PDB file of C-alpha atoms in Angstrom:
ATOM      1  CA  UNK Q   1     -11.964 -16.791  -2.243  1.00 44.00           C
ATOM      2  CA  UNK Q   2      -9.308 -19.321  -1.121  1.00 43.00           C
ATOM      3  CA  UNK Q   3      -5.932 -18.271   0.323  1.00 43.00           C
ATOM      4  CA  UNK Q   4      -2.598 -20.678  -0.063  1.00 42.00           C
ATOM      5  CA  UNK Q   5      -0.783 -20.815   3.137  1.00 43.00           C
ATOM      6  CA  UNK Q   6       2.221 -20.413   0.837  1.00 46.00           C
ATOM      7  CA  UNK Q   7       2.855 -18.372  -2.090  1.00 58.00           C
ATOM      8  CA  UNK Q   8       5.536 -18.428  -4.967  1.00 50.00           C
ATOM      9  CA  UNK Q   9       6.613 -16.262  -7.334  1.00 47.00           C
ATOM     10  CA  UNK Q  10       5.738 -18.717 -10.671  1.00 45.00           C
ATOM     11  CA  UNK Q  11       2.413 -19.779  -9.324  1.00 43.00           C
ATOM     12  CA  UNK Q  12       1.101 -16.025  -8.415  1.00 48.00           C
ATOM     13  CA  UNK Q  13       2.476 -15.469 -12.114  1.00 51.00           C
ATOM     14  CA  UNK Q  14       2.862 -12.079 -11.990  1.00 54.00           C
ATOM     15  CA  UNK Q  15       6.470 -12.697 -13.476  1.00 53.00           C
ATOM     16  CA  UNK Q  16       5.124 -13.504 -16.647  1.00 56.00           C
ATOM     17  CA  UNK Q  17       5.556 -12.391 -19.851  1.00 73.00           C
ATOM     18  CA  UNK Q  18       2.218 -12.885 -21.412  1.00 80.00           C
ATOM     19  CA  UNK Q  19       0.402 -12.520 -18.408  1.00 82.00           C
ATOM     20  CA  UNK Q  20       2.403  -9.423 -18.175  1.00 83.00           C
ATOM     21  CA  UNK Q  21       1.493  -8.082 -21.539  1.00 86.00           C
ATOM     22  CA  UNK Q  22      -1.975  -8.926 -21.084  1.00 88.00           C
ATOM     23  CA  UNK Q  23      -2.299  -7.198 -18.015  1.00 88.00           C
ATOM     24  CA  UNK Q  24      -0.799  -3.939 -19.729  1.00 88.00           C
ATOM     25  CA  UNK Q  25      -2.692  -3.771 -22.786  1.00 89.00           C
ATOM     26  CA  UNK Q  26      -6.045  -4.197 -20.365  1.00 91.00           C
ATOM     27  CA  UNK Q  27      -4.385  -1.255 -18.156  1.00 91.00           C
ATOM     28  CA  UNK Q  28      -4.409   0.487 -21.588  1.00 90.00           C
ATOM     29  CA  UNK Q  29      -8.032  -0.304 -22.549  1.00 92.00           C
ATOM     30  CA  UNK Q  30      -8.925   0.664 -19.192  1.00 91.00           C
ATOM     31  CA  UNK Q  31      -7.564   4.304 -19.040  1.00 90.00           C
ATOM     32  CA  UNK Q  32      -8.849   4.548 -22.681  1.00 90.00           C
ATOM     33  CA  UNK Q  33     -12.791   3.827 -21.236  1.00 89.00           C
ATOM     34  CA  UNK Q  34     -12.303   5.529 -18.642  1.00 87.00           C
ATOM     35  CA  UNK Q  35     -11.074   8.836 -20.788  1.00 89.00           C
ATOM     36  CA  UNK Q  36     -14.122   8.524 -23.142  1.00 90.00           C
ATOM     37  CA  UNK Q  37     -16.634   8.336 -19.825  1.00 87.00           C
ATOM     38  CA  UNK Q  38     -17.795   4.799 -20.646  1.00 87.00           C
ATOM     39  CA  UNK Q  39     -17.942   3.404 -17.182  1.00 85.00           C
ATOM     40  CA  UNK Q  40     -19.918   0.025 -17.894  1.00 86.00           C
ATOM     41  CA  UNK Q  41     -16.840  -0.831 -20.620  1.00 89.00           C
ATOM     42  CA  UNK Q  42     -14.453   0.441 -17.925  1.00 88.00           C
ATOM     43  CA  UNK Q  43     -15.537  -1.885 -15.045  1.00 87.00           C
ATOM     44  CA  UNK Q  44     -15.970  -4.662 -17.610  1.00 89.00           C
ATOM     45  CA  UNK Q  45     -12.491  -4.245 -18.049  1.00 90.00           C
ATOM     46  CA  UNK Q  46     -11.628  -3.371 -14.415  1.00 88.00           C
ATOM     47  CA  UNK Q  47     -12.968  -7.278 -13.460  1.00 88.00           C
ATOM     48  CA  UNK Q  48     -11.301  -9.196 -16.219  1.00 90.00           C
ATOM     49  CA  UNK Q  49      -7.978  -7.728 -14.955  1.00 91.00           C
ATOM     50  CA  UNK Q  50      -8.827  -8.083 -11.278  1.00 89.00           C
ATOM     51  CA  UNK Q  51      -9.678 -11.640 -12.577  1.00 89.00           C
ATOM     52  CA  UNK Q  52      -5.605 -11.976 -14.077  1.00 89.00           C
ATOM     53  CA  UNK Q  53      -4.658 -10.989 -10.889  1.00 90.00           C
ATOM     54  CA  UNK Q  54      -6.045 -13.105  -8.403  1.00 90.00           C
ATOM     55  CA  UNK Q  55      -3.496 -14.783  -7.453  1.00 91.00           C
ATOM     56  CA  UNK Q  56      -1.017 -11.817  -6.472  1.00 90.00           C
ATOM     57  CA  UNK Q  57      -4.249 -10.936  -4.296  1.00 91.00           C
ATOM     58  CA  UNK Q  58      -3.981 -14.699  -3.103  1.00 91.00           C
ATOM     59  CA  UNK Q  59      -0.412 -14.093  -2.505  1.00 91.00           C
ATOM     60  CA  UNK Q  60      -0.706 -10.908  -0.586  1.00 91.00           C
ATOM     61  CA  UNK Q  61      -3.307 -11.935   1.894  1.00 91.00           C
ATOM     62  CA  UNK Q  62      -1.518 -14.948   2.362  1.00 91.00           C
ATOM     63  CA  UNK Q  63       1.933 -13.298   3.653  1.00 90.00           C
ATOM     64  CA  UNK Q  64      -0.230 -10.794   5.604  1.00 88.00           C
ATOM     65  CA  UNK Q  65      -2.167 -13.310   7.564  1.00 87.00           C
ATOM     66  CA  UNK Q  66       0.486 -13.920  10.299  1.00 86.00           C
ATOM     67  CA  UNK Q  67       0.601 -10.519  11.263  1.00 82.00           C
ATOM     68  CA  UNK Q  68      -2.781  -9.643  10.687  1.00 81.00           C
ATOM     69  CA  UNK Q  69      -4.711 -10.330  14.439  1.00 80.00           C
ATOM     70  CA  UNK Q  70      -8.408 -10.656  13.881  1.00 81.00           C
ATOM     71  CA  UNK Q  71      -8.451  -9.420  10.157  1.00 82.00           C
ATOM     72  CA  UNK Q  72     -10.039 -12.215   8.316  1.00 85.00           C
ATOM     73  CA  UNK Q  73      -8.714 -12.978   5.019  1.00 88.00           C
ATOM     74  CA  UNK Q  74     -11.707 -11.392   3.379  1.00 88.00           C
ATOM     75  CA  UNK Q  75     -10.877  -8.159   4.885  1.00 85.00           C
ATOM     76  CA  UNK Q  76      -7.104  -7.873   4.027  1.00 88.00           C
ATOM     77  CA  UNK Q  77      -8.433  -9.332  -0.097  1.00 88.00           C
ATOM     78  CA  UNK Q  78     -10.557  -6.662   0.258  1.00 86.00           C
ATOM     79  CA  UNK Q  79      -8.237  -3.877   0.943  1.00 86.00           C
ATOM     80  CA  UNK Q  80      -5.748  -5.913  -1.723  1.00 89.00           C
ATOM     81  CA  UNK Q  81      -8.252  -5.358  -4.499  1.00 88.00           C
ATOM     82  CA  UNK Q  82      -8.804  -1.811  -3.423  1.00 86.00           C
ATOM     83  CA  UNK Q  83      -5.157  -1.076  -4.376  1.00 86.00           C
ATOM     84  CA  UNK Q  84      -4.549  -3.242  -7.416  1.00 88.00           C
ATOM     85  CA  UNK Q  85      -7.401  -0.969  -8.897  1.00 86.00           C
ATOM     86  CA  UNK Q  86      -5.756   2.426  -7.616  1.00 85.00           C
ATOM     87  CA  UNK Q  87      -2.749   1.066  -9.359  1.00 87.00           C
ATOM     88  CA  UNK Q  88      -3.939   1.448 -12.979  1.00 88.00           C
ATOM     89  CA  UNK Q  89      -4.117   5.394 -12.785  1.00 85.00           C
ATOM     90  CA  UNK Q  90      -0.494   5.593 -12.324  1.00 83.00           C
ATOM     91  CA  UNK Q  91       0.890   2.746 -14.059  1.00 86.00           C
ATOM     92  CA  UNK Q  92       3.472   3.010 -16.795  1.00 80.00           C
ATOM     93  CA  UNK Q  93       4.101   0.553 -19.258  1.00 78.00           C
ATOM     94  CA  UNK Q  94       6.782   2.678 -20.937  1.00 76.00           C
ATOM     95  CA  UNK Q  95       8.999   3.681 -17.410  1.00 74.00           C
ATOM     96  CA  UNK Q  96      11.069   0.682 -15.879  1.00 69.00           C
ATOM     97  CA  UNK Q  97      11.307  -3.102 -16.171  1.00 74.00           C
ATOM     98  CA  UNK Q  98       8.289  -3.786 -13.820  1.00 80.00           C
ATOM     99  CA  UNK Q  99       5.142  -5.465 -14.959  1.00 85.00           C
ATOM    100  CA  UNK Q 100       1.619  -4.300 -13.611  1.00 88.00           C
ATOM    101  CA  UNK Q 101       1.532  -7.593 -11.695  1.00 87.00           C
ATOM    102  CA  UNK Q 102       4.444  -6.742 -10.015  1.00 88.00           C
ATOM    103  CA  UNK Q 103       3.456  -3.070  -9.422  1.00 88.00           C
ATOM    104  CA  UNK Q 104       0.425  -3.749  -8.058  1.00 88.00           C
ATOM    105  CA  UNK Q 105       1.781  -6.876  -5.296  1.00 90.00           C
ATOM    106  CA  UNK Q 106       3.437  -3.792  -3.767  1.00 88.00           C
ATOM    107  CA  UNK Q 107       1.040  -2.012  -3.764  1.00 88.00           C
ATOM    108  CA  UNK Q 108      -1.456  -4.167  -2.361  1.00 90.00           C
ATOM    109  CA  UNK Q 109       1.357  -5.930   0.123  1.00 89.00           C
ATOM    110  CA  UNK Q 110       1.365  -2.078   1.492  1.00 88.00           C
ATOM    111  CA  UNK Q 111      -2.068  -1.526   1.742  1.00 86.00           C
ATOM    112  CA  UNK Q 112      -2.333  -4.304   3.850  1.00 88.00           C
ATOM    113  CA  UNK Q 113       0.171  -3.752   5.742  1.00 86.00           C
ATOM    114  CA  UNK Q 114      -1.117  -0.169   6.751  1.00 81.00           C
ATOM    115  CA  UNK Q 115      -4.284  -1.676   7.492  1.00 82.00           C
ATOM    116  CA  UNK Q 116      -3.357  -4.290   9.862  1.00 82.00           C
ATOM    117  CA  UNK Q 117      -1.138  -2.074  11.165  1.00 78.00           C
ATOM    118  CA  UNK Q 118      -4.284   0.860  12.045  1.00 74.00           C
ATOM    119  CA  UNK Q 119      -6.311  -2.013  12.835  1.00 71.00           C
ATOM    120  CA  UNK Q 120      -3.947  -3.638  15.679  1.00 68.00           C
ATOM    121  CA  UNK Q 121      -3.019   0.193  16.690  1.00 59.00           C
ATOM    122  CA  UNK Q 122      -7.048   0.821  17.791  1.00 46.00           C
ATOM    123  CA  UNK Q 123      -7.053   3.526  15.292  1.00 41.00           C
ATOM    124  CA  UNK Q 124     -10.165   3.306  12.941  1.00 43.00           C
ATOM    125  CA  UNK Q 125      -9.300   3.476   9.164  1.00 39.00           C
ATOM    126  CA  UNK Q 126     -11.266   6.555   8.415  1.00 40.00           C
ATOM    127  CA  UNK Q 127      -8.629   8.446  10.993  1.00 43.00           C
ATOM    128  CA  UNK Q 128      -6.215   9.292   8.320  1.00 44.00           C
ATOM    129  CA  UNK Q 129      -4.852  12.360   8.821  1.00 44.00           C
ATOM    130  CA  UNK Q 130      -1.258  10.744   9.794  1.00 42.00           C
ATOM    131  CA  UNK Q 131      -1.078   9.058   6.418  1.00 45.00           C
ATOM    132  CA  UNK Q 132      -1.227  13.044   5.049  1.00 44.00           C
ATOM    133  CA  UNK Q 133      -4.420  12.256   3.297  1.00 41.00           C
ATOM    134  CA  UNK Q 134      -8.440  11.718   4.127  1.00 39.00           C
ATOM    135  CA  UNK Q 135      -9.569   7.925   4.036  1.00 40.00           C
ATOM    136  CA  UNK Q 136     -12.790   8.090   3.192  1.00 39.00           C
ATOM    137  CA  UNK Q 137     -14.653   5.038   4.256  1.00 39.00           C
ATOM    138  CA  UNK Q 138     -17.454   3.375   5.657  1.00 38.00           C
ATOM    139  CA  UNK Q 139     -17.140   0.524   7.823  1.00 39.00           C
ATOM    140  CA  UNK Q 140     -19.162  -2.252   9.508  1.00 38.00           C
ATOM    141  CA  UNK Q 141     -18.078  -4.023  12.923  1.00 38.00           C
ATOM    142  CA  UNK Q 142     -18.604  -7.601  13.101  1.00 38.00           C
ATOM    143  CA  UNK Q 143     -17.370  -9.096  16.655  1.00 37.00           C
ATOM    144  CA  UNK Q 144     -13.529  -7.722  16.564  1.00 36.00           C
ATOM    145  CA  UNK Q 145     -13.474  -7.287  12.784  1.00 34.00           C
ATOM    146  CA  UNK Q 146     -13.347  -4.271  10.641  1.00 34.00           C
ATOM    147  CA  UNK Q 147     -15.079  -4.927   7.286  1.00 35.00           C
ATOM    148  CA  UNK Q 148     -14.371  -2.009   4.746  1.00 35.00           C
ATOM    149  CA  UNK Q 149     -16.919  -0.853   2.531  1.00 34.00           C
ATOM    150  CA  UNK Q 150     -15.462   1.319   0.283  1.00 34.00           C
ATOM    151  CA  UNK Q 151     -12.210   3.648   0.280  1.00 35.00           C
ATOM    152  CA  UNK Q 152     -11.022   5.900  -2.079  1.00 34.00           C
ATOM    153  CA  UNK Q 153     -11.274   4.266  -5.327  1.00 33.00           C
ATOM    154  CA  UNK Q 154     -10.283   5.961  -8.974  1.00 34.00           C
ATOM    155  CA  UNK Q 155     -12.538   7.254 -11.452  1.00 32.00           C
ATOM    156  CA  UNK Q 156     -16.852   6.767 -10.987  1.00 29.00           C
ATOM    157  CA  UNK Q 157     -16.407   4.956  -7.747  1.00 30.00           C
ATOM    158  CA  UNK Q 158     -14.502   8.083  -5.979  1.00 32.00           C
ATOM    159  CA  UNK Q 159     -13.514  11.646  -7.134  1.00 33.00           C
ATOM    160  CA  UNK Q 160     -10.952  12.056  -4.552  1.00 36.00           C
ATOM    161  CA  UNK Q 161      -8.198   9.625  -5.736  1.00 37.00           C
ATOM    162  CA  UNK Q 162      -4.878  11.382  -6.200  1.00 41.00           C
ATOM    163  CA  UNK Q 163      -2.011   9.759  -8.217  1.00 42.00           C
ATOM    164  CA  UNK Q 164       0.296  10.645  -5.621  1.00 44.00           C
ATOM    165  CA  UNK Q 165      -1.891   8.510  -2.519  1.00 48.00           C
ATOM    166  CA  UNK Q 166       1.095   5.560  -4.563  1.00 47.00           C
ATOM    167  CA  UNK Q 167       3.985   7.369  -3.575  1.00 47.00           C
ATOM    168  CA  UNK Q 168       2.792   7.554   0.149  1.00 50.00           C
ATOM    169  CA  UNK Q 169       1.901   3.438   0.259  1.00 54.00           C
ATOM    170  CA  UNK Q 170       5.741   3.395  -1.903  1.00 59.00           C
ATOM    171  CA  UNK Q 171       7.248   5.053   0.836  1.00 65.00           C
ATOM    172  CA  UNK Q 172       5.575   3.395   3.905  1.00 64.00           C
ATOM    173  CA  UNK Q 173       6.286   0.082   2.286  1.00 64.00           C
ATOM    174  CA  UNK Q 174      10.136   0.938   2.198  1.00 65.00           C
ATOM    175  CA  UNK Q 175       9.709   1.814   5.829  1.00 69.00           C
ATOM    176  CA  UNK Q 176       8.016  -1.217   7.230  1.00 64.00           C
ATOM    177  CA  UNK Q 177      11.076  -2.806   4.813  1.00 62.00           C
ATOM    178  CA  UNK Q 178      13.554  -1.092   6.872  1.00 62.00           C
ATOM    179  CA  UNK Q 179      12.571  -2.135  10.440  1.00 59.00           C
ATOM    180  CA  UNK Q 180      13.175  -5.816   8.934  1.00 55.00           C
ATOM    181  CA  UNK Q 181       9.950  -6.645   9.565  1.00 47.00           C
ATOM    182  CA  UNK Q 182       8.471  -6.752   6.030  1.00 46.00           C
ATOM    183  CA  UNK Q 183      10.724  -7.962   3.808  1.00 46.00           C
ATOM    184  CA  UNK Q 184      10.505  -9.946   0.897  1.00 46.00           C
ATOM    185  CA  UNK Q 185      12.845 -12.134  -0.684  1.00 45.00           C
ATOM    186  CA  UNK Q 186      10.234 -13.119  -3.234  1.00 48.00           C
ATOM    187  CA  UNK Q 187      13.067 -13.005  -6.119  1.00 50.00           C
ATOM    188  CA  UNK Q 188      16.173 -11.961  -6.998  1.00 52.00           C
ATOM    189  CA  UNK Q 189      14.698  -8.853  -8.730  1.00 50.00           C
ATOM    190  CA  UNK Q 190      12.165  -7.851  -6.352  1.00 54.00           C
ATOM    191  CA  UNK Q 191      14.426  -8.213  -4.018  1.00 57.00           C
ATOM    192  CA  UNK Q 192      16.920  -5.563  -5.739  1.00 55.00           C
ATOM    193  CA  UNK Q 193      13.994  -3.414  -6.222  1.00 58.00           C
ATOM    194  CA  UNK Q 194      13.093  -3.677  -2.804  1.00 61.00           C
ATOM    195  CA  UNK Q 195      16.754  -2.930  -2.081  1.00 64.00           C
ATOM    196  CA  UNK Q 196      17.350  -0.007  -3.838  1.00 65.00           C
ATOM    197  CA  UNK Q 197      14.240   1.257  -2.494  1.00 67.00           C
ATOM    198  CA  UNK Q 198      15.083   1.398   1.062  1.00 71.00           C
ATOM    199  CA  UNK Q 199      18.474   2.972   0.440  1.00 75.00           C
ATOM    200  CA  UNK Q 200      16.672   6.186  -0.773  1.00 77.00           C
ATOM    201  CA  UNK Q 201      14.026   6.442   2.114  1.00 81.00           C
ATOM    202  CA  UNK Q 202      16.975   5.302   4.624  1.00 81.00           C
ATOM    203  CA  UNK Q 203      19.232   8.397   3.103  1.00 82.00           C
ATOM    204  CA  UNK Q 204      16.114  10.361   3.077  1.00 85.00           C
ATOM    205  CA  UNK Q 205      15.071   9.472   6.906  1.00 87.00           C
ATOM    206  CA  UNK Q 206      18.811   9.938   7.991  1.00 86.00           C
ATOM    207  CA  UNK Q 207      18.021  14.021   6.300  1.00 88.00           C
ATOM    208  CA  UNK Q 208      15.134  14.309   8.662  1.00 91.00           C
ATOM    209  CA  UNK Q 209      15.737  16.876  11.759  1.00 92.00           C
ATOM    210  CA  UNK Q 210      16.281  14.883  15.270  1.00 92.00           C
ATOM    211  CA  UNK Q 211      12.258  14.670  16.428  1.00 94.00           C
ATOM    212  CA  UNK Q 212      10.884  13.668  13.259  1.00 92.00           C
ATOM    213  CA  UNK Q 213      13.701  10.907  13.005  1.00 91.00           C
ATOM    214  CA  UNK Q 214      12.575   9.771  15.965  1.00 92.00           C
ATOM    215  CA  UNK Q 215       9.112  10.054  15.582  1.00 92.00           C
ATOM    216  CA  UNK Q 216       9.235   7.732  12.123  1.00 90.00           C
ATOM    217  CA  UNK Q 217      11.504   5.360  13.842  1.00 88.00           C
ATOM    218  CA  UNK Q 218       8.955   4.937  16.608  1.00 89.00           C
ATOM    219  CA  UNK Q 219       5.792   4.248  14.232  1.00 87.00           C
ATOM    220  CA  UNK Q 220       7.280   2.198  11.630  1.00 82.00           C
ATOM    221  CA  UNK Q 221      10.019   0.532  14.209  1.00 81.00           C
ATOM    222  CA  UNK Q 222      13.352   1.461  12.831  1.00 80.00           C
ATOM    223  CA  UNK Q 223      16.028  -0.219  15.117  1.00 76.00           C
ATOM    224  CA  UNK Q 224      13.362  -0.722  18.330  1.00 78.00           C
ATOM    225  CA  UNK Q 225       9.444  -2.411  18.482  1.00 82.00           C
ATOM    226  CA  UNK Q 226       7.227  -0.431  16.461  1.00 81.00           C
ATOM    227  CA  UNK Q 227       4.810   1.877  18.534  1.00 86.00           C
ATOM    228  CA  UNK Q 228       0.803   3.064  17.751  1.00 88.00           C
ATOM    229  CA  UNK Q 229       0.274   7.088  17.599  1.00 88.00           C
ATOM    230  CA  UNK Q 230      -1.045   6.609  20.726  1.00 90.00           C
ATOM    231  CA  UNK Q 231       1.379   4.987  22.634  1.00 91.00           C
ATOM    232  CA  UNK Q 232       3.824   7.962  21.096  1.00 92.00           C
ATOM    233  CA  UNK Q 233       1.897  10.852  22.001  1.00 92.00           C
ATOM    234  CA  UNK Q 234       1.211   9.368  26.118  1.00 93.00           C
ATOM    235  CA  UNK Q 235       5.549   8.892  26.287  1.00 93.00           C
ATOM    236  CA  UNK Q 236       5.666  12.529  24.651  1.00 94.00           C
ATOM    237  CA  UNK Q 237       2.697  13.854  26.919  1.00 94.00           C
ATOM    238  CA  UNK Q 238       1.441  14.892  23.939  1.00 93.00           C
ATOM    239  CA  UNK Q 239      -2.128  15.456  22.303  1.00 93.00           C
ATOM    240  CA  UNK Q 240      -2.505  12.500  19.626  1.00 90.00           C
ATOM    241  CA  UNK Q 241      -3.779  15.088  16.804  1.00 89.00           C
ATOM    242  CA  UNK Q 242      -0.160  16.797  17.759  1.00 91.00           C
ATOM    243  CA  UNK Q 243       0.995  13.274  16.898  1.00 92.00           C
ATOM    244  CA  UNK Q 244      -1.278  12.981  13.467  1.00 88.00           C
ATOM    245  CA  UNK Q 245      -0.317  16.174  11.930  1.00 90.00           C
ATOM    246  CA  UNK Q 246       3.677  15.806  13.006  1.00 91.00           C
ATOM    247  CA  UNK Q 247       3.828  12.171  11.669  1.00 89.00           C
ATOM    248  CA  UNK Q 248       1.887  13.886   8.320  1.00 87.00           C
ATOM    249  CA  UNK Q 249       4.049  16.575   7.935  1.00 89.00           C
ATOM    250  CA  UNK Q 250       7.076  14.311   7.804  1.00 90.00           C
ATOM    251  CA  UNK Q 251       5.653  12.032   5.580  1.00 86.00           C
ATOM    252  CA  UNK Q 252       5.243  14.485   3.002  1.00 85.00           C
ATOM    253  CA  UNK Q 253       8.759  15.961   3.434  1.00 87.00           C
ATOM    254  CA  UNK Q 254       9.497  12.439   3.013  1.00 86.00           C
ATOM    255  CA  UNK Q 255       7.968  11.888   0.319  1.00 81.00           C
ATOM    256  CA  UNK Q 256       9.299  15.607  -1.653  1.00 82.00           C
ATOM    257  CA  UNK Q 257      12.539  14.315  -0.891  1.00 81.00           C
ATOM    258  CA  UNK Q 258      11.956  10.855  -2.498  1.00 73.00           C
ATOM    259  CA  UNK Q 259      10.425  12.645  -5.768  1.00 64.00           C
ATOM    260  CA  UNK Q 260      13.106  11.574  -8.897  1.00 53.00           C
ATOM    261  CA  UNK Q 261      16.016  14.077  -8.223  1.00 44.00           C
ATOM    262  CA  UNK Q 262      15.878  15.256  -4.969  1.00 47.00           C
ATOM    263  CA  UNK Q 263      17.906  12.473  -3.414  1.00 45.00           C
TER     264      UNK Q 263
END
């Protein structure tokens, strides 16, 4: 797979309308196969959609290169496709403007972004207890590079997905967003999306008692250089699994607060 130094909006085409509607009505099919059990239909399906969204994948990998060390661009298309396909359990045709294309670009824009950022942090992806969920994967070291195998996956390639695993990679998104580090003035409305999106996780972090404030404005550098677990639990003379379940526990208070209605 090739990867365009640059990417724009028309030519990733996830903007458009038939694209768009195509895209749905295979999300549609897909959930429909996978109800019924018929997983040879299902990832029939799965690849002609992954196929109609190639080049968000392109586009992804493409504005996470600069940041992404010794991450080939394999590796971060890799973790891209990963989310575009834990995207269909959860998306909604019906609920908002936003088309699965566009859905699944943040989704996979924030899957990357984790990873590079647990990959330049020294912390292998299977240690997930900070994200407030088990990664379960199986990975293969060649030279500097960490080569995923599988993570968690919906339907017969993992039992363990769980709808809400989007709102976490929602909410981290909005907090890379915040530090100024990630954002994306791809258009005019994903850049209002993206907008109004870190209003509600800046009013949310601004809730959060003193330490945890801190402690996400350390990791996902809010105001100041983003800093590994690590680095955080040697300042706080700390034990790093302190660190882990902290950083977890205020992610999912996070994350309760950003459910519709809370904020």
């Amino acid at each position: 797979m090739s990867h365009a130094p640059i990417c724009h909006r028309g030519r990733a085409g996830y903007g458009s309308t038939p694209q768009a509607a195509q895209q749905s009505h295979l999300v549609s099919r897909i959930m429909r196969a996978r109800q019924s059990t018929d997983a040879a239909l299902e990832r029939r399906l799965s690849a002609e959609l992954l196929a109609s969204v190639r080049p968000v994948i392109r586009c992804v990998v493409a504005r996470s290169l600069p940041f992404a060390g010794t991450l080939s661009p394999e590796d971060l298309a890799q973790v891209a496709t990963i989310a575009v396909l834990r995207t269909i359990a959860s998306y909604d045709a019906t609920r908002g403007n936003q088309s699965f294309g566009e859905v699944a670009y943040f989704r996979a824009k924030a899957a990357c972004a984790q990873f590079v950022r647990l990959h330049a942090s020294d912390v292998h992806v299977s240690d997930g207890e900070h994200k407030g969920r088990t990664v379960r994967s199986s990975t293969v070291t060649r030279g500097n590079t960490i080569l995923i195998h599988s993570m968690d996956i919906p339907s017969h390639f993992s039992d363990g997905y769980r709808d809400d695993d989007d709102v976490v990679d929602e909410l981290e998104a909005a907090l890379r967003e915040l530090s100024g580090r990630d954002a994306d003035a791809e258009s005019p409305e994903l850049a209002l999306i993206a907008a109004e999106r870190r209003a509600l996780v800046f009013e949310a972090v601004r809730r959060l008692a003193p330490e945890q404030r801190e402690l996400v404005s350390r990791v996902y550098g809010l105001n100041r250089p983003a800093q590994s677990v690590r680095s955080i639990a040697e300042a706080w003379k700390a034990p790093k699994s302190r660190i882990d379940r902290m950083l977890a526990r205020v992610l999912e208070e996070l994350r309760a607060m950003l459910v519709p209605g809370k904020l």
